[in-house]
PDB file of C-alpha atoms in Angstrom:
ATOM      1  CA  MET A   1      23.214   4.479 -17.971  1.00  0.00           C
ATOM      2  CA  GLY A   2      21.786   4.489 -14.433  1.00  0.00           C
ATOM      3  CA  THR A   3      22.984   3.126 -11.095  1.00  0.00           C
ATOM      4  CA  ALA A   4      23.525  -0.485 -10.011  1.00  0.00           C
ATOM      5  CA  LEU A   5      23.823  -1.692  -6.426  1.00  0.00           C
ATOM      6  CA  VAL A   6      25.994  -4.783  -5.936  1.00  0.00           C
ATOM      7  CA  THR A   7      26.219  -6.746  -2.679  1.00  0.00           C
ATOM      8  CA  GLY A   8      29.315  -8.782  -1.900  1.00  0.00           C
ATOM      9  CA  ALA A   9      31.090  -6.281  -4.143  1.00  0.00           C
ATOM     10  CA  SER A  10      34.603  -6.404  -2.714  1.00  0.00           C
ATOM     11  CA  ALA A  11      35.754  -9.712  -4.224  1.00  0.00           C
ATOM     12  CA  GLY A  12      34.959 -12.557  -6.602  1.00  0.00           C
ATOM     13  CA  LEU A  13      31.845 -12.334  -8.752  1.00  0.00           C
ATOM     14  CA  GLY A  14      30.756  -9.162  -6.973  1.00  0.00           C
ATOM     15  CA  GLU A  15      33.912  -7.330  -7.967  1.00  0.00           C
ATOM     16  CA  GLU A  16      33.598  -8.573 -11.541  1.00  0.00           C
ATOM     17  CA  PHE A  17      29.981  -7.362 -11.672  1.00  0.00           C
ATOM     18  CA  CYS A  18      31.219  -3.934 -10.597  1.00  0.00           C
ATOM     19  CA  TRP A  19      33.908  -3.769 -13.266  1.00  0.00           C
ATOM     20  CA  GLN A  20      31.660  -4.897 -16.107  1.00  0.00           C
ATOM     21  CA  LEU A  21      28.818  -2.591 -15.094  1.00  0.00           C
ATOM     22  CA  ALA A  22      31.168   0.379 -14.683  1.00  0.00           C
ATOM     23  CA  SER A  23      32.778  -0.379 -18.038  1.00  0.00           C
ATOM     24  CA  ALA A  24      29.300  -0.149 -19.576  1.00  0.00           C
ATOM     25  CA  GLY A  25      28.854   3.289 -18.008  1.00  0.00           C
ATOM     26  CA  HIS A  26      26.801   2.462 -14.922  1.00  0.00           C
ATOM     27  CA  ASN A  27      27.328   4.309 -11.664  1.00  0.00           C
ATOM     28  CA  LEU A  28      27.636   1.979  -8.684  1.00  0.00           C
ATOM     29  CA  VAL A  29      26.687   1.495  -5.069  1.00  0.00           C
ATOM     30  CA  VAL A  30      29.090  -1.096  -3.670  1.00  0.00           C
ATOM     31  CA  VAL A  31      28.102  -3.077  -0.582  1.00  0.00           C
ATOM     32  CA  ALA A  32      30.269  -5.426   1.515  1.00  0.00           C
ATOM     33  CA  ARG A  33      31.518  -5.782   5.067  1.00  0.00           C
ATOM     34  CA  ARG A  34      35.046  -4.406   4.651  1.00  0.00           C
ATOM     35  CA  ALA A  35      35.118  -0.662   4.109  1.00  0.00           C
ATOM     36  CA  ASP A  36      38.831  -0.641   3.243  1.00  0.00           C
ATOM     37  CA  ARG A  37      38.408  -3.058   0.346  1.00  0.00           C
ATOM     38  CA  LEU A  38      35.351  -1.181  -0.887  1.00  0.00           C
ATOM     39  CA  GLN A  39      37.185   2.152  -0.807  1.00  0.00           C
ATOM     40  CA  SER A  40      40.107   0.674  -2.728  1.00  0.00           C
ATOM     41  CA  LEU A  41      37.796  -0.843  -5.339  1.00  0.00           C
ATOM     42  CA  ALA A  42      35.797   2.368  -5.659  1.00  0.00           C
ATOM     43  CA  HIS A  43      38.940   4.409  -6.264  1.00  0.00           C
ATOM     44  CA  LYS A  44      40.203   2.033  -8.959  1.00  0.00           C
ATOM     45  CA  ILE A  45      36.863   1.921 -10.768  1.00  0.00           C
ATOM     46  CA  GLU A  46      36.345   5.678 -10.651  1.00  0.00           C
ATOM     47  CA  GLN A  47      39.819   6.277 -12.061  1.00  0.00           C
ATOM     48  CA  ALA A  48      39.516   3.647 -14.791  1.00  0.00           C
ATOM     49  CA  CYS A  49      35.868   4.012 -15.844  1.00  0.00           C
ATOM     50  CA  ARG A  50      34.968   7.607 -14.963  1.00  0.00           C
ATOM     51  CA  VAL A  51      31.772   6.676 -13.151  1.00  0.00           C
ATOM     52  CA  ARG A  52      30.518   7.498  -9.653  1.00  0.00           C
ATOM     53  CA  VAL A  53      30.933   4.831  -6.982  1.00  0.00           C
ATOM     54  CA  GLU A  54      29.155   5.092  -3.625  1.00  0.00           C
ATOM     55  CA  VAL A  55      30.652   3.027  -0.818  1.00  0.00           C
ATOM     56  CA  LEU A  56      28.136   1.461   1.557  1.00  0.00           C
ATOM     57  CA  PRO A  57      29.777  -0.857   4.115  1.00  0.00           C
ATOM     58  CA  ALA A  58      27.233  -3.334   5.497  1.00  0.00           C
ATOM     59  CA  ASP A  59      27.131  -6.787   7.053  1.00  0.00           C
ATOM     60  CA  LEU A  60      24.051  -8.440   5.598  1.00  0.00           C
ATOM     61  CA  SER A  61      23.754 -10.777   8.573  1.00  0.00           C
ATOM     62  CA  VAL A  62      22.962  -7.717  10.736  1.00  0.00           C
ATOM     63  CA  ALA A  63      19.386  -6.456  10.549  1.00  0.00           C
ATOM     64  CA  GLU A  64      20.285  -2.783  10.967  1.00  0.00           C
ATOM     65  CA  ASP A  65      22.817  -2.965   8.125  1.00  0.00           C
ATOM     66  CA  VAL A  66      20.298  -4.641   5.826  1.00  0.00           C
ATOM     67  CA  GLN A  67      17.810  -1.874   6.607  1.00  0.00           C
ATOM     68  CA  GLN A  68      20.450   0.707   5.686  1.00  0.00           C
ATOM     69  CA  VAL A  69      20.955  -0.894   2.275  1.00  0.00           C
ATOM     70  CA  ALA A  70      17.173  -1.210   1.815  1.00  0.00           C
ATOM     71  CA  ALA A  71      16.834   2.503   2.534  1.00  0.00           C
ATOM     72  CA  ARG A  72      19.333   3.261  -0.238  1.00  0.00           C
ATOM     73  CA  LEU A  73      17.328   1.090  -2.636  1.00  0.00           C
ATOM     74  CA  ARG A  74      14.184   3.077  -1.813  1.00  0.00           C
ATOM     75  CA  GLN A  75      15.915   6.412  -2.331  1.00  0.00           C
ATOM     76  CA  SER A  76      14.259   8.473  -5.074  1.00  0.00           C
ATOM     77  CA  HIS A  77      17.321  10.665  -5.678  1.00  0.00           C
ATOM     78  CA  ASN A  78      19.818   8.868  -7.936  1.00  0.00           C
ATOM     79  CA  PRO A  79      17.632   5.729  -7.954  1.00  0.00           C
ATOM     80  CA  VAL A  80      19.020   2.217  -8.284  1.00  0.00           C
ATOM     81  CA  GLY A  81      18.007   0.686 -11.610  1.00  0.00           C
ATOM     82  CA  LEU A  82      19.692  -2.690 -11.086  1.00  0.00           C
ATOM     83  CA  LEU A  83      20.074  -4.660  -7.855  1.00  0.00           C
ATOM     84  CA  VAL A  84      22.603  -7.489  -7.858  1.00  0.00           C
ATOM     85  CA  ASN A  85      22.066  -9.777  -4.856  1.00  0.00           C
ATOM     86  CA  ASN A  86      25.463 -11.469  -4.929  1.00  0.00           C
ATOM     87  CA  ALA A  87      26.646 -11.695  -1.310  1.00  0.00           C
ATOM     88  CA  GLY A  88      27.094 -15.232  -0.016  1.00  0.00           C
ATOM     89  CA  PHE A  89      29.514 -17.745   1.390  1.00  0.00           C
ATOM     90  CA  GLY A  90      30.062 -21.477   1.780  1.00  0.00           C
ATOM     91  CA  ARG A  91      30.849 -23.233   5.033  1.00  0.00           C
ATOM     92  CA  GLY A  92      32.481 -26.453   3.899  1.00  0.00           C
ATOM     93  CA  LYS A  93      31.116 -28.451   6.839  1.00  0.00           C
ATOM     94  CA  PRO A  94      28.268 -30.946   7.385  1.00  0.00           C
ATOM     95  CA  PHE A  95      25.133 -29.497   8.975  1.00  0.00           C
ATOM     96  CA  LEU A  96      25.185 -31.446  12.253  1.00  0.00           C
ATOM     97  CA  SER A  97      28.880 -31.159  13.062  1.00  0.00           C
ATOM     98  CA  GLY A  98      29.446 -27.508  12.211  1.00  0.00           C
ATOM     99  CA  ASP A  99      28.911 -24.243  14.055  1.00  0.00           C
ATOM    100  CA  PHE A 100      25.175 -23.590  14.112  1.00  0.00           C
ATOM    101  CA  ASN A 101      25.731 -19.850  14.418  1.00  0.00           C
ATOM    102  CA  GLU A 102      27.403 -19.973  11.012  1.00  0.00           C
ATOM    103  CA  GLU A 103      24.310 -21.712   9.653  1.00  0.00           C
ATOM    104  CA  ARG A 104      22.184 -18.853  10.959  1.00  0.00           C
ATOM    105  CA  LEU A 105      24.491 -16.323   9.311  1.00  0.00           C
ATOM    106  CA  GLY A 106      24.223 -18.127   5.984  1.00  0.00           C
ATOM    107  CA  LEU A 107      20.430 -18.079   6.169  1.00  0.00           C
ATOM    108  CA  LYS A 108      20.416 -14.365   6.985  1.00  0.00           C
ATOM    109  CA  VAL A 109      22.818 -13.374   4.197  1.00  0.00           C
ATOM    110  CA  MET A 110      21.668 -15.677   1.380  1.00  0.00           C
ATOM    111  CA  VAL A 111      17.918 -15.816   2.079  1.00  0.00           C
ATOM    112  CA  SER A 112      16.618 -13.155   4.475  1.00  0.00           C
ATOM    113  CA  ALA A 113      18.740 -10.289   3.115  1.00  0.00           C
ATOM    114  CA  VAL A 114      17.927 -11.256  -0.479  1.00  0.00           C
ATOM    115  CA  MET A 115      14.222 -11.171   0.374  1.00  0.00           C
ATOM    116  CA  GLU A 116      14.371  -7.818   2.167  1.00  0.00           C
ATOM    117  CA  LEU A 117      16.552  -6.051  -0.396  1.00  0.00           C
ATOM    118  CA  THR A 118      14.487  -7.419  -3.269  1.00  0.00           C
ATOM    119  CA  ARG A 119      11.321  -6.124  -1.610  1.00  0.00           C
ATOM    120  CA  ALA A 120      12.830  -2.650  -1.197  1.00  0.00           C
ATOM    121  CA  ALA A 121      14.175  -2.523  -4.738  1.00  0.00           C
ATOM    122  CA  GLY A 122      11.053  -4.046  -6.254  1.00  0.00           C
ATOM    123  CA  GLU A 123       8.704  -1.541  -4.641  1.00  0.00           C
ATOM    124  CA  ALA A 124      10.783   1.414  -5.823  1.00  0.00           C
ATOM    125  CA  MET A 125      11.249   0.018  -9.327  1.00  0.00           C
ATOM    126  CA  VAL A 126       7.587  -0.834  -9.858  1.00  0.00           C
ATOM    127  CA  ALA A 127       6.647   2.690  -8.778  1.00  0.00           C
ATOM    128  CA  ARG A 128       9.005   4.047 -11.466  1.00  0.00           C
ATOM    129  CA  GLY A 129       7.868   1.476 -14.041  1.00  0.00           C
ATOM    130  CA  ARG A 130      11.351   0.122 -14.772  1.00  0.00           C
ATOM    131  CA  GLY A 131      14.271  -1.729 -13.214  1.00  0.00           C
ATOM    132  CA  ALA A 132      15.935  -5.107 -12.895  1.00  0.00           C
ATOM    133  CA  ILE A 133      16.900  -7.489 -10.103  1.00  0.00           C
ATOM    134  CA  LEU A 134      19.630 -10.091 -10.534  1.00  0.00           C
ATOM    135  CA  ASN A 135      19.925 -12.810  -7.890  1.00  0.00           C
ATOM    136  CA  VAL A 136      22.957 -15.096  -7.750  1.00  0.00           C
ATOM    137  CA  SER A 137      21.859 -18.692  -7.245  1.00  0.00           C
ATOM    138  CA  SER A 138      24.007 -21.734  -8.144  1.00  0.00           C
ATOM    139  CA  VAL A 139      23.957 -24.994 -10.066  1.00  0.00           C
ATOM    140  CA  ALA A 140      23.980 -26.454  -6.553  1.00  0.00           C
ATOM    141  CA  SER A 141      20.316 -25.404  -6.351  1.00  0.00           C
ATOM    142  CA  ASP A 142      19.430 -28.594  -8.242  1.00  0.00           C
ATOM    143  CA  THR A 143      21.415 -30.859  -5.922  1.00  0.00           C
ATOM    144  CA  GLY A 144      21.122 -31.991  -2.334  1.00  0.00           C
ATOM    145  CA  MET A 145      24.391 -30.528  -1.077  1.00  0.00           C
ATOM    146  CA  GLY A 146      23.319 -29.316   2.349  1.00  0.00           C
ATOM    147  CA  THR A 147      22.165 -25.888   3.438  1.00  0.00           C
ATOM    148  CA  TYR A 148      24.132 -23.965   0.795  1.00  0.00           C
ATOM    149  CA  SER A 149      22.232 -25.693  -2.013  1.00  0.00           C
ATOM    150  CA  ALA A 150      19.008 -25.234  -0.042  1.00  0.00           C
ATOM    151  CA  HIS A 151      19.616 -21.479   0.176  1.00  0.00           C
ATOM    152  CA  LYS A 152      20.410 -21.294  -3.521  1.00  0.00           C
ATOM    153  CA  ALA A 153      17.339 -23.386  -4.398  1.00  0.00           C
ATOM    154  CA  TRP A 154      15.259 -20.841  -2.484  1.00  0.00           C
ATOM    155  CA  VAL A 155      16.862 -17.984  -4.437  1.00  0.00           C
ATOM    156  CA  LYS A 156      16.069 -19.686  -7.732  1.00  0.00           C
ATOM    157  CA  ALA A 157      12.430 -20.468  -6.849  1.00  0.00           C
ATOM    158  CA  PHE A 158      11.928 -17.022  -5.319  1.00  0.00           C
ATOM    159  CA  SER A 159      13.275 -15.341  -8.452  1.00  0.00           C
ATOM    160  CA  GLU A 160      11.030 -17.368 -10.762  1.00  0.00           C
ATOM    161  CA  GLY A 161       7.926 -16.604  -8.727  1.00  0.00           C
ATOM    162  CA  LEU A 162       8.697 -12.898  -8.470  1.00  0.00           C
ATOM    163  CA  ALA A 163       9.459 -12.666 -12.190  1.00  0.00           C
ATOM    164  CA  GLU A 164       5.918 -13.849 -12.911  1.00  0.00           C
ATOM    165  CA  GLU A 165       4.455 -11.526 -10.288  1.00  0.00           C
ATOM    166  CA  LEU A 166       6.191  -8.536 -11.883  1.00  0.00           C
ATOM    167  CA  ARG A 167       5.327  -9.399 -15.472  1.00  0.00           C
ATOM    168  CA  SER A 168       4.119  -6.301 -17.357  1.00  0.00           C
ATOM    169  CA  THR A 169       5.386  -3.907 -14.658  1.00  0.00           C
ATOM    170  CA  GLY A 170       8.579  -2.941 -16.475  1.00  0.00           C
ATOM    171  CA  VAL A 171      10.657  -4.693 -13.799  1.00  0.00           C
ATOM    172  CA  THR A 172      12.488  -7.945 -14.522  1.00  0.00           C
ATOM    173  CA  VAL A 173      13.975 -10.597 -12.258  1.00  0.00           C
ATOM    174  CA  THR A 174      16.815 -12.896 -13.265  1.00  0.00           C
ATOM    175  CA  ALA A 175      18.551 -15.707 -11.374  1.00  0.00           C
ATOM    176  CA  VAL A 176      21.997 -16.846 -12.483  1.00  0.00           C
ATOM    177  CA  MET A 177      23.214 -20.358 -11.627  1.00  0.00           C
ATOM    178  CA  PRO A 178      27.014 -20.471 -11.858  1.00  0.00           C
ATOM    179  CA  GLY A 179      29.044 -23.645 -11.491  1.00  0.00           C
ATOM    180  CA  MET A 180      32.572 -23.789 -10.082  1.00  0.00           C
ATOM    181  CA  VAL A 181      33.939 -20.270 -10.530  1.00  0.00           C
ATOM    182  CA  ASN A 182      37.616 -19.386 -10.270  1.00  0.00           C
ATOM    183  CA  THR A 183      37.421 -16.870  -7.400  1.00  0.00           C
ATOM    184  CA  GLU A 184      38.525 -16.704  -3.774  1.00  0.00           C
ATOM    185  CA  PHE A 185      35.101 -18.038  -2.698  1.00  0.00           C
ATOM    186  CA  HIS A 186      36.489 -21.523  -2.055  1.00  0.00           C
ATOM    187  CA  ASP A 187      39.638 -20.196  -0.382  1.00  0.00           C
ATOM    188  CA  ARG A 188      37.497 -18.691   2.376  1.00  0.00           C
ATOM    189  CA  THR A 189      35.899 -22.039   3.233  1.00  0.00           C
ATOM    190  CA  ALA A 190      37.157 -25.410   4.372  1.00  0.00           C
ATOM    191  CA  VAL A 191      36.159 -26.928   1.022  1.00  0.00           C
ATOM    192  CA  ASP A 192      38.917 -29.036  -0.561  1.00  0.00           C
ATOM    193  CA  VAL A 193      38.733 -28.369  -4.310  1.00  0.00           C
ATOM    194  CA  SER A 194      42.108 -29.888  -5.153  1.00  0.00           C
ATOM    195  CA  LYS A 195      40.442 -32.862  -6.848  1.00  0.00           C
ATOM    196  CA  VAL A 196      38.063 -30.791  -8.957  1.00  0.00           C
ATOM    197  CA  SER A 197      39.006 -31.245 -12.610  1.00  0.00           C
ATOM    198  CA  ALA A 198      40.351 -28.233 -14.475  1.00  0.00           C
ATOM    199  CA  ILE A 199      37.503 -28.429 -17.000  1.00  0.00           C
ATOM    200  CA  SER A 200      34.960 -27.798 -14.220  1.00  0.00           C
ATOM    201  CA  TRP A 201      36.235 -24.289 -13.539  1.00  0.00           C
ATOM    202  CA  ILE A 202      34.781 -21.257 -15.285  1.00  0.00           C
ATOM    203  CA  THR A 203      35.899 -17.650 -15.156  1.00  0.00           C
ATOM    204  CA  PRO A 204      34.082 -14.871 -13.310  1.00  0.00           C
ATOM    205  CA  GLU A 205      34.213 -12.844 -16.534  1.00  0.00           C
ATOM    206  CA  ALA A 206      32.140 -15.491 -18.355  1.00  0.00           C
ATOM    207  CA  VAL A 207      29.601 -15.799 -15.534  1.00  0.00           C
ATOM    208  CA  VAL A 208      29.071 -12.066 -15.178  1.00  0.00           C
ATOM    209  CA  SER A 209      28.899 -11.271 -18.897  1.00  0.00           C
ATOM    210  CA  GLN A 210      26.338 -14.008 -19.517  1.00  0.00           C
ATOM    211  CA  ALA A 211      24.335 -13.006 -16.434  1.00  0.00           C
ATOM    212  CA  LEU A 212      24.191  -9.349 -17.513  1.00  0.00           C
ATOM    213  CA  ASP A 213      23.268 -10.341 -21.052  1.00  0.00           C
ATOM    214  CA  ALA A 214      20.358 -12.329 -19.599  1.00  0.00           C
ATOM    215  CA  VAL A 215      19.249  -9.290 -17.587  1.00  0.00           C
ATOM    216  CA  ARG A 216      19.284  -7.157 -20.728  1.00  0.00           C
ATOM    217  CA  ARG A 217      17.073  -9.734 -22.478  1.00  0.00           C
ATOM    218  CA  GLY A 218      14.717 -10.029 -19.518  1.00  0.00           C
ATOM    219  CA  GLN A 219      15.575 -13.739 -19.219  1.00  0.00           C
ATOM    220  CA  VAL A 220      14.484 -15.278 -15.906  1.00  0.00           C
ATOM    221  CA  LEU A 221      16.983 -18.152 -15.519  1.00  0.00           C
ATOM    222  CA  VAL A 222      20.497 -18.391 -16.919  1.00  0.00           C
ATOM    223  CA  THR A 223      23.181 -21.039 -16.430  1.00  0.00           C
ATOM    224  CA  PRO A 224      26.504 -19.738 -17.766  1.00  0.00           C
ATOM    225  CA  THR A 225      28.576 -21.883 -20.157  1.00  0.00           C
ATOM    226  CA  LEU A 226      27.485 -24.821 -22.263  1.00  0.00           C
ATOM    227  CA  ARG A 227      29.103 -27.394 -19.982  1.00  0.00           C
ATOM    228  CA  TYR A 228      26.997 -26.354 -17.002  1.00  0.00           C
ATOM    229  CA  LYS A 229      23.843 -26.033 -19.109  1.00  0.00           C
ATOM    230  CA  LEU A 230      24.339 -29.680 -20.093  1.00  0.00           C
ATOM    231  CA  THR A 231      25.188 -30.684 -16.513  1.00  0.00           C
ATOM    232  CA  THR A 232      22.000 -29.046 -15.266  1.00  0.00           C
ATOM    233  CA  GLN A 233      19.891 -30.903 -17.818  1.00  0.00           C
ATOM    234  CA  VAL A 234      21.469 -34.222 -16.811  1.00  0.00           C
ATOM    235  CA  VAL A 235      20.793 -33.507 -13.140  1.00  0.00           C
ATOM    236  CA  LYS A 236      17.154 -32.657 -13.880  1.00  0.00           C
ATOM    237  CA  LEU A 237      16.617 -35.867 -15.857  1.00  0.00           C
ATOM    238  CA  ALA A 238      18.496 -38.209 -13.523  1.00  0.00           C
ATOM    239  CA  PRO A 239      16.695 -40.032 -10.657  1.00  0.00           C
ATOM    240  CA  ARG A 240      17.060 -38.106  -7.418  1.00  0.00           C
ATOM    241  CA  TRP A 241      18.717 -41.089  -5.694  1.00  0.00           C
ATOM    242  CA  ALA A 242      21.422 -40.979  -8.388  1.00  0.00           C
ATOM    243  CA  VAL A 243      21.942 -37.227  -7.910  1.00  0.00           C
ATOM    244  CA  ARG A 244      22.263 -37.703  -4.145  1.00  0.00           C
ATOM    245  CA  SER A 245      24.699 -40.558  -4.657  1.00  0.00           C
ATOM    246  CA  VAL A 246      26.980 -38.378  -6.769  1.00  0.00           C
ATOM    247  CA  THR A 247      26.724 -35.201  -4.718  1.00  0.00           C
ATOM    248  CA  ARG A 248      27.481 -36.879  -1.392  1.00  0.00           C
ATOM    249  CA  ARG A 249      30.979 -37.541  -2.744  1.00  0.00           C
ATOM    250  CA  ILE A 250      31.461 -33.834  -3.489  1.00  0.00           C
ATOM    251  CA  PRO A 251      32.821 -31.641  -0.635  1.00  0.00           C
ATOM    252  CA  HIS A 252      30.135 -29.727   1.276  1.00  0.00           C
ATOM    253  CA  MET A 253      29.740 -26.073   0.321  1.00  0.00           C
TER     254      MET A 253
END
């Protein structure tokens, strides 16, 4: 079934991507900062799914680590047929009052690393005449919720443009725009989600299954679940001043 490389693989959506891909018979290359969590995940998946799991610890805010992952994507032996650019994080603070170094890290992980890894994977895949790239964006890409939504808007636009560029090459590009997902993502930020209604939450299983289905169809953009599809349409049709008015009352990502 081929090999998939997943960034941000040790938790949340990344971990769920690994489990669903392994369950479908794909070998994996798992990428995240913490080697101990990756090793534990790799052992569990290998035992449960009988696939091969390569562990590749890397901090995608560090140029040398990104280059190491890019080198794996270019490798002709046991080539990567699917790249999942999933790594990311929220800060939960306004732009001007937060740590600017954290802003730089966010830009490196969610924009620069996505660009570099996509370039490496895309070149190798086009040369082979097949492959797929899945970039994790967000429904926040259609809002004005600070730098996180700006990064995710870039991912979405980048994915659309590259999908057209690679048309007829055998390589597809998909961007998934999840809403509020029930993972530890929000626990690692200062975002207060206690007032978010229960109906707003969706499961990582639903996001990942719908994202992978879209990849299999060669679909460029996918917003998991009907509720967020409808929300996205409302946001697109609403005046931008109205969108800003609503989103400024939502905690910063």
